[in-house]
Amino acid sequence: MSLSDLSGTFVVDPTHSTVSFVTRHAMVTKVRGSFTQFSGQATVDKDDRSAFALNVEIDVASVDTRNADRDAHLRSADFFDADTFPTMTFVGTGYQIKGDVVEITGDLTIRDVTRSLTIPFEFGGTAKDPFGNTRVGLEGSVQVQRSDFGLTWNAALETGGFLVSDKVTLEFEISAIQQA
């Protein structure tokens, strides 16, 4: 099945999907992390693009960088402020298909700040799993400036620059199951 033939409602399978990020630390290396708790659902109609709907919710307290102290700092008011703003959301507003890529435009909200962005997703195809489910695979990434969402904490380095880059790459590896 091609990307332009997809129609129906699809639910993200979090056990076979990844929502992660990459940013520079101390200007010399990359730090990677992921969110372990998230959900999402999309509805598409190949004959009526106006029927498109996409909602993704990420539990920011589920952040995992493989370092407990760093994770606690990311949950704090310096960054996500997970107690006050427990979720990050992405609500789709439209999409455009270009070959094997679907560009999904939507509103990303972090810490109650919303910015519109477009994420290009490469279509990985469809497959029928051993349980009779039709699965769709998509992979995409987008760069954001964390300061655009009020994530401004930083520390100056003695050698110049800052401890945490303002530029963050969000990465998505999605397996979604078509609903009956």
GROMACS .gro file of N, CA and C in nm:
model
  540
    1MET      N    1   0.085  -0.117   0.000
    1MET     CA    2   0.000   0.000   0.000
    1MET      C    3   0.089   0.124   0.000
    2SER      N    4   0.058   0.220  -0.084
    2SER     CA    5   0.138   0.343  -0.090
    2SER      C    6   0.089   0.443   0.013
    3LEU      N    7   0.168   0.543   0.037
    3LEU     CA    8   0.136   0.647   0.133
    3LEU      C    9   0.005   0.717   0.097
    4SER      N   10  -0.017   0.745  -0.030
    4SER     CA   11  -0.138   0.816  -0.072
    4SER      C   12  -0.263   0.729  -0.066
    5ASP      N   13  -0.248   0.597  -0.047
    5ASP     CA   14  -0.362   0.506  -0.035
    5ASP      C   15  -0.411   0.489   0.109
    6LEU      N   16  -0.335   0.541   0.207
    6LEU     CA   17  -0.373   0.522   0.347
    6LEU      C   18  -0.503   0.594   0.379
    7SER      N   19  -0.589   0.524   0.450
    7SER     CA   20  -0.716   0.580   0.493
    7SER      C   21  -0.758   0.509   0.620
    8GLY      N   22  -0.811   0.584   0.716
    8GLY     CA   23  -0.858   0.523   0.840
    8GLY      C   24  -0.798   0.590   0.961
    9THR      N   25  -0.817   0.526   1.074
    9THR     CA   26  -0.763   0.575   1.200
    9THR      C   27  -0.648   0.484   1.242
   10PHE      N   28  -0.538   0.546   1.283
   10PHE     CA   29  -0.417   0.475   1.320
   10PHE      C   30  -0.375   0.519   1.461
   11VAL      N   31  -0.342   0.422   1.546
   11VAL     CA   32  -0.301   0.451   1.684
   11VAL      C   33  -0.154   0.411   1.699
   12VAL      N   34  -0.076   0.502   1.757
   12VAL     CA   35   0.066   0.475   1.781
   12VAL      C   36   0.081   0.357   1.877
   13ASP      N   37   0.168   0.264   1.842
   13ASP     CA   38   0.203   0.151   1.928
   13ASP      C   39   0.329   0.191   2.004
   14PRO      N   40   0.316   0.235   2.130
   14PRO     CA   41   0.433   0.286   2.203
   14PRO      C   42   0.540   0.180   2.231
   15THR      N   43   0.504   0.053   2.229
   15THR     CA   44   0.604  -0.051   2.254
   15THR      C   45   0.693  -0.076   2.132
   16HIS      N   46   0.654  -0.025   2.016
   16HIS     CA   47   0.733  -0.040   1.895
   16HIS      C   48   0.764   0.095   1.830
   17SER      N   49   0.758   0.201   1.910
   17SER     CA   50   0.783   0.336   1.862
   17SER      C   51   0.879   0.406   1.957
   18THR      N   52   0.944   0.511   1.908
   18THR     CA   53   1.038   0.588   1.988
   18THR      C   54   1.016   0.737   1.963
   19VAL      N   55   1.015   0.813   2.072
   19VAL     CA   56   1.014   0.960   2.065
   19VAL      C   57   1.138   1.004   2.141
   20SER      N   58   1.232   1.066   2.070
   20SER     CA   59   1.360   1.097   2.132
   20SER      C   60   1.410   1.235   2.091
   21PHE      N   61   1.524   1.275   2.148
   21PHE     CA   62   1.584   1.405   2.117
   21PHE      C   63   1.735   1.396   2.126
   22VAL      N   64   1.800   1.492   2.059
   22VAL     CA   65   1.946   1.503   2.061
   22VAL      C   66   1.981   1.651   2.074
   23THR      N   67   2.076   1.683   2.160
   23THR     CA   68   2.125   1.820   2.170
   23THR      C   69   2.274   1.819   2.206
   24ARG      N   70   2.340   1.929   2.184
   24ARG     CA   71   2.483   1.939   2.217
   24ARG      C   72   2.501   1.974   2.363
   25HIS      N   73   2.602   1.913   2.424
   25HIS     CA   74   2.638   1.938   2.563
   25HIS      C   75   2.780   1.992   2.567
   26ALA      N   76   2.800   2.102   2.636
   26ALA     CA   77   2.932   2.166   2.650
   26ALA      C   78   2.993   2.198   2.514
   27MET      N   79   2.911   2.206   2.413
   27MET     CA   80   2.950   2.243   2.276
   27MET      C   81   3.042   2.143   2.209
   28VAL      N   82   3.067   2.028   2.272
   28VAL     CA   83   3.162   1.934   2.214
   28VAL      C   84   3.107   1.794   2.189
   29THR      N   85   2.993   1.761   2.248
   29THR     CA   86   2.940   1.626   2.233
   29THR      C   87   2.788   1.631   2.230
   30LYS      N   88   2.727   1.522   2.189
   30LYS     CA   89   2.582   1.514   2.185
   30LYS      C   90   2.529   1.434   2.303
   31VAL      N   91   2.415   1.476   2.354
   31VAL     CA   92   2.343   1.401   2.457
   31VAL      C   93   2.211   1.359   2.395
   32ARG      N   94   2.176   1.232   2.415
   32ARG     CA   95   2.051   1.178   2.362
   32ARG      C   96   1.959   1.140   2.476
   33GLY      N   97   1.831   1.152   2.449
   33GLY     CA   98   1.732   1.111   2.547
   33GLY      C   99   1.605   1.071   2.476
   34SER      N  100   1.513   1.016   2.553
   34SER     CA  101   1.385   0.976   2.496
   34SER      C  102   1.276   0.995   2.600
   35PHE      N  103   1.154   0.981   2.555
   35PHE     CA  104   1.037   0.983   2.643
   35PHE      C  105   0.978   0.844   2.637
   36THR      N  106   0.955   0.785   2.753
   36THR     CA  107   0.908   0.646   2.756
   36THR      C  108   0.756   0.634   2.760
   37GLN      N  109   0.687   0.744   2.787
   37GLN     CA  110   0.541   0.742   2.794
   37GLN      C  111   0.483   0.843   2.695
   38PHE      N  112   0.410   0.794   2.595
   38PHE     CA  113   0.348   0.882   2.496
   38PHE      C  114   0.234   0.807   2.429
   39SER      N  115   0.147   0.882   2.365
   39SER     CA  116   0.036   0.822   2.290
   39SER      C  117   0.006   0.911   2.171
   40GLY      N  118  -0.058   0.854   2.071
   40GLY     CA  119  -0.094   0.932   1.954
   40GLY      C  120  -0.195   0.861   1.868
   41GLN      N  121  -0.271   0.940   1.795
   41GLN     CA  122  -0.371   0.886   1.703
   41GLN      C  123  -0.385   0.980   1.584
   42ALA      N  124  -0.397   0.920   1.466
   42ALA     CA  125  -0.417   0.998   1.343
   42ALA      C  126  -0.534   0.939   1.265
   43THR      N  127  -0.610   1.028   1.203
   43THR     CA  128  -0.717   0.987   1.112
   43THR      C  129  -0.690   1.053   0.978
   44VAL      N  130  -0.689   0.972   0.874
   44VAL     CA  131  -0.669   1.022   0.738
   44VAL      C  132  -0.775   0.962   0.647
   45ASP      N  133  -0.813   1.039   0.547
   45ASP     CA  134  -0.909   0.993   0.446
   45ASP      C  135  -0.848   1.027   0.312
   46LYS      N  136  -0.811   0.925   0.236
   46LYS     CA  137  -0.742   0.949   0.108
   46LYS      C  138  -0.826   1.031   0.011
   47ASP      N  139  -0.958   1.032   0.032
   47ASP     CA  140  -1.047   1.106  -0.058
   47ASP      C  141  -1.088   1.243  -0.005
   48ASP      N  142  -1.057   1.272   0.122
   48ASP     CA  143  -1.097   1.399   0.183
   48ASP      C  144  -0.990   1.443   0.281
   49ARG      N  145  -0.892   1.518   0.232
   49ARG     CA  146  -0.782   1.562   0.317
   49ARG      C  147  -0.826   1.651   0.432
   50SER      N  148  -0.942   1.714   0.421
   50SER     CA  149  -0.990   1.800   0.529
   50SER      C  150  -1.032   1.719   0.651
   51ALA      N  151  -1.047   1.589   0.636
   51ALA     CA  152  -1.086   1.502   0.748
   51ALA      C  153  -0.966   1.462   0.833
   52PHE      N  154  -0.849   1.515   0.803
   52PHE     CA  155  -0.726   1.482   0.875
   52PHE      C  156  -0.732   1.527   1.021
   53ALA      N  157  -0.688   1.440   1.111
   53ALA     CA  158  -0.674   1.474   1.252
   53ALA      C  159  -0.553   1.399   1.307
   54LEU      N  160  -0.475   1.465   1.390
   54LEU     CA  161  -0.359   1.403   1.452
   54LEU      C  162  -0.341   1.464   1.590
   55ASN      N  163  -0.330   1.379   1.690
   55ASN     CA  164  -0.306   1.424   1.827
   55ASN      C  165  -0.202   1.334   1.891
   56VAL      N  166  -0.096   1.396   1.944
   56VAL     CA  167   0.011   1.323   2.013
   56VAL      C  168   0.029   1.387   2.149
   57GLU      N  169   0.044   1.305   2.251
   57GLU     CA  170   0.067   1.354   2.387
   57GLU      C  171   0.187   1.281   2.445
   58ILE      N  172   0.280   1.357   2.501
   58ILE     CA  173   0.402   1.302   2.559
   58ILE      C  174   0.411   1.341   2.705
   59ASP      N  175   0.432   1.244   2.791
   59ASP     CA  176   0.448   1.266   2.935
   59ASP      C  177   0.593   1.310   2.958
   60VAL      N  178   0.614   1.440   2.988
   60VAL     CA  179   0.750   1.491   2.999
   60VAL      C  180   0.825   1.434   3.120
   61ALA      N  181   0.752   1.387   3.222
   61ALA     CA  182   0.818   1.326   3.337
   61ALA      C  183   0.881   1.192   3.302
   62SER      N  184   0.847   1.138   3.185
   62SER     CA  185   0.905   1.010   3.143
   62SER      C  186   1.038   1.027   3.071
   63VAL      N  187   1.095   1.148   3.075
   63VAL     CA  188   1.222   1.173   3.008
   63VAL      C  189   1.330   1.079   3.063
   64ASP      N  190   1.411   1.025   2.974
   64ASP     CA  191   1.515   0.930   3.012
   64ASP      C  192   1.640   0.955   2.929
   65THR      N  193   1.745   1.005   2.995
   65THR     CA  194   1.874   1.027   2.928
   65THR      C  195   1.982   0.932   2.980
   66ARG      N  196   1.940   0.832   3.057
   66ARG     CA  197   2.029   0.734   3.117
   66ARG      C  198   2.118   0.796   3.226
   67ASN      N  199   2.068   0.909   3.284
   67ASN     CA  200   2.140   0.973   3.393
   67ASN      C  201   2.034   1.032   3.487
   68ALA      N  202   2.018   0.974   3.605
   68ALA     CA  203   1.910   1.013   3.697
   68ALA      C  204   1.917   1.160   3.737
   69ASP      N  205   2.036   1.213   3.762
   69ASP     CA  206   2.049   1.354   3.801
   69ASP      C  207   2.006   1.446   3.687
   70ARG      N  208   2.051   1.416   3.566
   70ARG     CA  209   2.014   1.498   3.451
   70ARG      C  210   1.863   1.489   3.426
   71ASP      N  211   1.806   1.368   3.437
   71ASP     CA  212   1.662   1.352   3.417
   71ASP      C  213   1.583   1.435   3.518
   72ALA      N  214   1.626   1.434   3.644
   72ALA     CA  215   1.559   1.514   3.747
   72ALA      C  216   1.569   1.663   3.715
   73HIS      N  217   1.684   1.707   3.664
   73HIS     CA  218   1.701   1.847   3.626
   73HIS      C  219   1.607   1.882   3.509
   74LEU      N  220   1.596   1.792   3.412
   74LEU     CA  221   1.507   1.817   3.298
   74LEU      C  222   1.361   1.824   3.342
   75ARG      N  223   1.323   1.750   3.444
   75ARG     CA  224   1.185   1.753   3.496
   75ARG      C  225   1.157   1.880   3.576
   76SER      N  226   1.262   1.945   3.624
   76SER     CA  227   1.248   2.061   3.714
   76SER      C  228   1.199   2.185   3.639
   77ALA      N  229   1.174   2.291   3.715
   77ALA     CA  230   1.128   2.418   3.658
   77ALA      C  231   1.233   2.482   3.566
   78ASP      N  232   1.360   2.441   3.577
   78ASP     CA  233   1.463   2.493   3.485
   78ASP      C  234   1.436   2.452   3.342
   79PHE      N  235   1.370   2.338   3.323
   79PHE     CA  236   1.344   2.289   3.188
   79PHE      C  237   1.194   2.264   3.168
   80PHE      N  238   1.149   2.138   3.174
   80PHE     CA  239   1.010   2.105   3.141
   80PHE      C  240   0.908   2.147   3.247
   81ASP      N  241   0.951   2.162   3.371
   81ASP     CA  242   0.859   2.193   3.481
   81ASP      C  243   0.742   2.094   3.479
   82ALA      N  244   0.776   1.967   3.490
   82ALA     CA  245   0.680   1.858   3.474
   82ALA      C  246   0.565   1.863   3.574
   83ASP      N  247   0.586   1.920   3.691
   83ASP     CA  248   0.477   1.931   3.789
   83ASP      C  249   0.369   2.029   3.741
   84THR      N  250   0.410   2.136   3.675
   84THR     CA  251   0.317   2.237   3.627
   84THR      C  252   0.266   2.206   3.487
   85PHE      N  253   0.354   2.156   3.401
   85PHE     CA  254   0.320   2.127   3.261
   85PHE      C  255   0.354   1.981   3.231
   86PRO      N  256   0.268   1.888   3.271
   86PRO     CA  257   0.301   1.744   3.264
   86PRO      C  258   0.309   1.686   3.123
   87THR      N  259   0.252   1.754   3.025
   87THR     CA  260   0.255   1.697   2.890
   87THR      C  261   0.304   1.797   2.787
   88MET      N  262   0.361   1.741   2.683
   88MET     CA  263   0.395   1.814   2.562
   88MET      C  264   0.300   1.756   2.457
   89THR      N  265   0.245   1.840   2.370
   89THR     CA  266   0.150   1.791   2.270
   89THR      C  267   0.187   1.837   2.130
   90PHE      N  268   0.142   1.759   2.034
   90PHE     CA  269   0.152   1.797   1.893
   90PHE      C  270   0.016   1.769   1.831
   91VAL      N  271  -0.046   1.873   1.777
   91VAL     CA  272  -0.177   1.861   1.714
   91VAL      C  273  -0.160   1.895   1.566
   92GLY      N  274  -0.187   1.798   1.481
   92GLY     CA  275  -0.172   1.818   1.338
   92GLY      C  276  -0.277   1.912   1.282
   93THR      N  277  -0.233   1.996   1.187
   93THR     CA  278  -0.324   2.089   1.121
   93THR      C  279  -0.334   2.062   0.972
   94GLY      N  280  -0.245   1.978   0.918
   94GLY     CA  281  -0.249   1.946   0.776
   94GLY      C  282  -0.130   1.861   0.737
   95TYR      N  283  -0.135   1.813   0.614
   95TYR     CA  284  -0.024   1.732   0.565
   95TYR      C  285  -0.014   1.743   0.413
   96GLN      N  286   0.104   1.709   0.364
   96GLN     CA  287   0.130   1.710   0.221
   96GLN      C  288   0.216   1.588   0.189
   97ILE      N  289   0.177   1.514   0.086
   97ILE     CA  290   0.253   1.396   0.045
   97ILE      C  291   0.343   1.432  -0.072
   98LYS      N  292   0.470   1.395  -0.060
   98LYS     CA  293   0.570   1.417  -0.165
   98LYS      C  294   0.645   1.286  -0.183
   99GLY      N  295   0.596   1.201  -0.274
   99GLY     CA  296   0.658   1.070  -0.296
   99GLY      C  297   0.639   0.982  -0.174
  100ASP      N  298   0.753   0.938  -0.112
  100ASP     CA  299   0.748   0.853   0.007
  100ASP      C  300   0.764   0.933   0.135
  101VAL      N  301   0.739   1.063   0.127
  101VAL     CA  302   0.750   1.150   0.244
  101VAL      C  303   0.616   1.221   0.266
  102VAL      N  304   0.571   1.221   0.391
  102VAL     CA  305   0.454   1.300   0.428
  102VAL      C  306   0.503   1.409   0.521
  103GLU      N  307   0.476   1.534   0.482
  103GLU     CA  308   0.513   1.648   0.565
  103GLU      C  309   0.391   1.685   0.648
  104ILE      N  310   0.403   1.666   0.779
  104ILE     CA  311   0.291   1.692   0.869
  104ILE      C  312   0.316   1.826   0.939
  105THR      N  313   0.222   1.916   0.922
  105THR     CA  314   0.228   2.046   0.987
  105THR      C  315   0.135   2.042   1.108
  106GLY      N  316   0.180   2.105   1.215
  106GLY     CA  317   0.098   2.106   1.335
  106GLY      C  318   0.151   2.202   1.439
  107ASP      N  319   0.085   2.202   1.552
  107ASP     CA  320   0.120   2.290   1.663
  107ASP      C  321   0.183   2.209   1.775
  108LEU      N  322   0.309   2.240   1.804
  108LEU     CA  323   0.381   2.177   1.915
  108LEU      C  324   0.369   2.267   2.036
  109THR      N  325   0.323   2.209   2.148
  109THR     CA  326   0.309   2.286   2.272
  109THR      C  327   0.397   2.225   2.380
  110ILE      N  328   0.485   2.309   2.435
  110ILE     CA  329   0.572   2.273   2.546
  110ILE      C  330   0.563   2.386   2.647
  111ARG      N  331   0.538   2.353   2.774
  111ARG     CA  332   0.528   2.455   2.881
  111ARG      C  333   0.425   2.562   2.848
  112ASP      N  334   0.316   2.523   2.786
  112ASP     CA  335   0.206   2.614   2.751
  112ASP      C  336   0.243   2.714   2.642
  113VAL      N  337   0.352   2.691   2.570
  113VAL     CA  338   0.391   2.774   2.457
  113VAL      C  339   0.373   2.690   2.332
  114THR      N  340   0.301   2.745   2.234
  114THR     CA  341   0.270   2.672   2.112
  114THR      C  342   0.338   2.736   1.992
  115ARG      N  343   0.402   2.652   1.911
  115ARG     CA  344   0.466   2.697   1.788
  115ARG      C  345   0.427   2.601   1.676
  116SER      N  346   0.403   2.655   1.560
  116SER     CA  347   0.371   2.573   1.443
  116SER      C  348   0.501   2.525   1.379
  117LEU      N  349   0.502   2.399   1.336
  117LEU     CA  350   0.618   2.346   1.266
  117LEU      C  351   0.575   2.234   1.171
  118THR      N  352   0.663   2.201   1.080
  118THR     CA  353   0.638   2.093   0.984
  118THR      C  354   0.745   1.987   1.003
  119ILE      N  355   0.699   1.862   1.017
  119ILE     CA  356   0.790   1.750   1.037
  119ILE      C  357   0.781   1.659   0.914
  120PRO      N  358   0.890   1.639   0.842
  120PRO     CA  359   0.889   1.543   0.730
  120PRO      C  360   0.907   1.401   0.782
  121PHE      N  361   0.815   1.312   0.743
  121PHE     CA  362   0.822   1.172   0.783
  121PHE      C  363   0.842   1.086   0.659
  122GLU      N  364   0.942   0.999   0.664
  122GLU     CA  365   0.963   0.902   0.558
  122GLU      C  366   0.872   0.782   0.584
  123PHE      N  367   0.800   0.743   0.481
  123PHE     CA  368   0.707   0.631   0.490
  123PHE      C  369   0.785   0.502   0.480
  124GLY      N  370   0.772   0.417   0.584
  124GLY     CA  371   0.843   0.290   0.586
  124GLY      C  372   0.763   0.175   0.527
  125GLY      N  373   0.637   0.202   0.495
  125GLY     CA  374   0.552   0.099   0.437
  125GLY      C  375   0.448   0.049   0.534
  126THR      N  376   0.376  -0.053   0.489
  126THR     CA  377   0.274  -0.117   0.572
  126THR      C  378   0.304  -0.266   0.578
  127ALA      N  379   0.254  -0.329   0.683
  127ALA     CA  380   0.272  -0.473   0.699
  127ALA      C  381   0.158  -0.528   0.783
  128LYS      N  382   0.124  -0.652   0.758
  128LYS     CA  383   0.026  -0.723   0.840
  128LYS      C  384   0.106  -0.802   0.943
  129ASP      N  385   0.084  -0.774   1.073
  129ASP     CA  386   0.161  -0.845   1.175
  129ASP      C  387   0.098  -0.982   1.204
  130PRO      N  388   0.163  -1.068   1.283
  130PRO     CA  389   0.111  -1.203   1.310
  130PRO      C  390  -0.025  -1.206   1.381
  131PHE      N  391  -0.068  -1.090   1.433
  131PHE     CA  392  -0.195  -1.083   1.505
  131PHE      C  393  -0.307  -1.027   1.417
  132GLY      N  394  -0.278  -1.006   1.287
  132GLY     CA  395  -0.379  -0.957   1.194
  132GLY      C  396  -0.390  -0.806   1.188
  133ASN      N  397  -0.302  -0.734   1.259
  133ASN     CA  398  -0.306  -0.587   1.257
  133ASN      C  399  -0.232  -0.533   1.135
  134THR      N  400  -0.286  -0.429   1.075
  134THR     CA  401  -0.214  -0.357   0.971
  134THR      C  402  -0.133  -0.248   1.039
  135ARG      N  403  -0.002  -0.251   1.016
  135ARG     CA  404   0.090  -0.154   1.076
  135ARG      C  405   0.145  -0.061   0.968
  136VAL      N  406   0.168   0.062   1.009
  136VAL     CA  407   0.229   0.163   0.924
  136VAL      C  408   0.355   0.211   0.994
  137GLY      N  409   0.465   0.226   0.919
  137GLY     CA  410   0.589   0.276   0.976
  137GLY      C  411   0.624   0.412   0.921
  138LEU      N  412   0.665   0.503   1.010
  138LEU     CA  413   0.706   0.638   0.972
  138LEU      C  414   0.826   0.679   1.056
  139GLU      N  415   0.921   0.750   0.994
  139GLU     CA  416   1.038   0.802   1.066
  139GLU      C  417   1.057   0.947   1.026
  140GLY      N  418   1.076   1.033   1.126
  140GLY     CA  419   1.096   1.174   1.096
  140GLY      C  420   1.175   1.244   1.203
  141SER      N  421   1.219   1.365   1.170
  141SER     CA  422   1.289   1.447   1.267
  141SER      C  423   1.272   1.594   1.230
  142VAL      N  424   1.290   1.678   1.331
  142VAL     CA  425   1.280   1.823   1.310
  142VAL      C  426   1.366   1.891   1.416
  143GLN      N  427   1.425   2.004   1.380
  143GLN     CA  428   1.502   2.081   1.476
  143GLN      C  429   1.417   2.195   1.530
  144VAL      N  430   1.427   2.217   1.660
  144VAL     CA  431   1.359   2.328   1.724
  144VAL      C  432   1.459   2.405   1.810
  145GLN      N  433   1.424   2.528   1.842
  145GLN     CA  434   1.501   2.606   1.936
  145GLN      C  435   1.427   2.594   2.069
  146ARG      N  436   1.491   2.539   2.170
  146ARG     CA  437   1.423   2.518   2.297
  146ARG      C  438   1.382   2.651   2.361
  147SER      N  439   1.456   2.757   2.334
  147SER     CA  440   1.421   2.888   2.390
  147SER      C  441   1.286   2.938   2.336
  148ASP      N  442   1.246   2.892   2.218
  148ASP     CA  443   1.114   2.930   2.163
  148ASP      C  444   1.000   2.879   2.250
  149PHE      N  445   1.028   2.781   2.336
  149PHE     CA  446   0.926   2.721   2.422
  149PHE      C  447   0.950   2.753   2.571
  150GLY      N  448   1.032   2.853   2.597
  150GLY     CA  449   1.057   2.893   2.735
  150GLY      C  450   1.158   2.807   2.809
  151LEU      N  451   1.229   2.722   2.737
  151LEU     CA  452   1.333   2.636   2.798
  151LEU      C  453   1.467   2.709   2.783
  152THR      N  454   1.494   2.801   2.875
  152THR     CA  455   1.607   2.892   2.857
  152THR      C  456   1.723   2.870   2.954
  153TRP      N  457   1.708   2.779   3.051
  153TRP     CA  458   1.815   2.759   3.148
  153TRP      C  459   1.944   2.723   3.076
  154ASN      N  460   2.055   2.777   3.126
  154ASN     CA  461   2.185   2.743   3.070
  154ASN      C  462   2.294   2.786   3.167
  155ALA      N  463   2.416   2.748   3.136
  155ALA     CA  464   2.533   2.789   3.214
  155ALA      C  465   2.644   2.822   3.116
  156ALA      N  466   2.708   2.937   3.138
  156ALA     CA  467   2.818   2.978   3.053
  156ALA      C  468   2.940   2.890   3.080
  157LEU      N  469   3.014   2.863   2.973
  157LEU     CA  470   3.136   2.784   2.985
  157LEU      C  471   3.257   2.877   2.994
  158GLU      N  472   3.355   2.836   3.070
  158GLU     CA  473   3.477   2.914   3.086
  158GLU      C  474   3.546   2.939   2.951
  159THR      N  475   3.534   2.842   2.861
  159THR     CA  476   3.599   2.851   2.729
  159THR      C  477   3.512   2.922   2.626
  160GLY      N  478   3.397   2.972   2.669
  160GLY     CA  479   3.303   3.038   2.577
  160GLY      C  480   3.191   2.943   2.540
  161GLY      N  481   3.078   3.000   2.504
  161GLY     CA  482   2.963   2.918   2.470
  161GLY      C  483   2.884   2.879   2.594
  162PHE      N  484   2.795   2.783   2.575
  162PHE     CA  485   2.705   2.743   2.683
  162PHE      C  486   2.703   2.592   2.702
  163LEU      N  487   2.658   2.550   2.819
  163LEU     CA  488   2.655   2.409   2.855
  163LEU      C  489   2.558   2.330   2.767
  164VAL      N  490   2.438   2.386   2.740
  164VAL     CA  491   2.336   2.315   2.664
  164VAL      C  492   2.300   2.396   2.539
  165SER      N  493   2.304   2.332   2.425
  165SER     CA  494   2.269   2.399   2.300
  165SER      C  495   2.122   2.440   2.300
  166ASP      N  496   2.093   2.550   2.235
  166ASP     CA  497   1.954   2.592   2.217
  166ASP      C  498   1.885   2.506   2.112
  167LYS      N  499   1.963   2.453   2.019
  167LYS     CA  500   1.909   2.371   1.910
  167LYS      C  501   1.892   2.227   1.958
  168VAL      N  502   1.770   2.174   1.939
  168VAL     CA  503   1.738   2.037   1.978
  168VAL      C  504   1.675   1.968   1.857
  169THR      N  505   1.719   1.847   1.829
  169THR     CA  506   1.657   1.768   1.723
  169THR      C  507   1.562   1.668   1.787
  170LEU      N  508   1.436   1.675   1.746
  170LEU     CA  509   1.335   1.579   1.790
  170LEU      C  510   1.329   1.469   1.686
  171GLU      N  511   1.330   1.344   1.730
  171GLU     CA  512   1.330   1.228   1.640
  171GLU      C  513   1.213   1.136   1.672
  172PHE      N  514   1.150   1.085   1.567
  172PHE     CA  515   1.032   1.000   1.583
  172PHE      C  516   1.047   0.875   1.497
  173GLU      N  517   1.032   0.759   1.558
  173GLU     CA  518   1.024   0.631   1.487
  173GLU      C  519   0.891   0.572   1.529
  174ILE      N  520   0.796   0.571   1.436
  174ILE     CA  521   0.658   0.541   1.471
  174ILE      C  522   0.608   0.414   1.402
  175SER      N  523   0.549   0.327   1.482
  175SER     CA  524   0.473   0.213   1.433
  175SER      C  525   0.330   0.237   1.479
  176ALA      N  526   0.239   0.250   1.382
  176ALA     CA  527   0.099   0.277   1.415
  176ALA      C  528   0.012   0.162   1.364
  177ILE      N  529  -0.092   0.130   1.440
  177ILE     CA  530  -0.181   0.020   1.406
  177ILE      C  531  -0.315   0.075   1.357
  178GLN      N  532  -0.355   0.029   1.241
  178GLN     CA  533  -0.485   0.071   1.188
  178GLN      C  534  -0.597   0.011   1.271
  179GLN      N  535  -0.695   0.094   1.304
  179GLN     CA  536  -0.809   0.049   1.383
  179GLN      C  537  -0.920  -0.001   1.292
  180ALA      N  538  -0.999  -0.095   1.342
  180ALA     CA  539  -1.107  -0.155   1.261
  180ALA      C  540  -1.216  -0.054   1.235
   0.00000   0.00000   0.00000
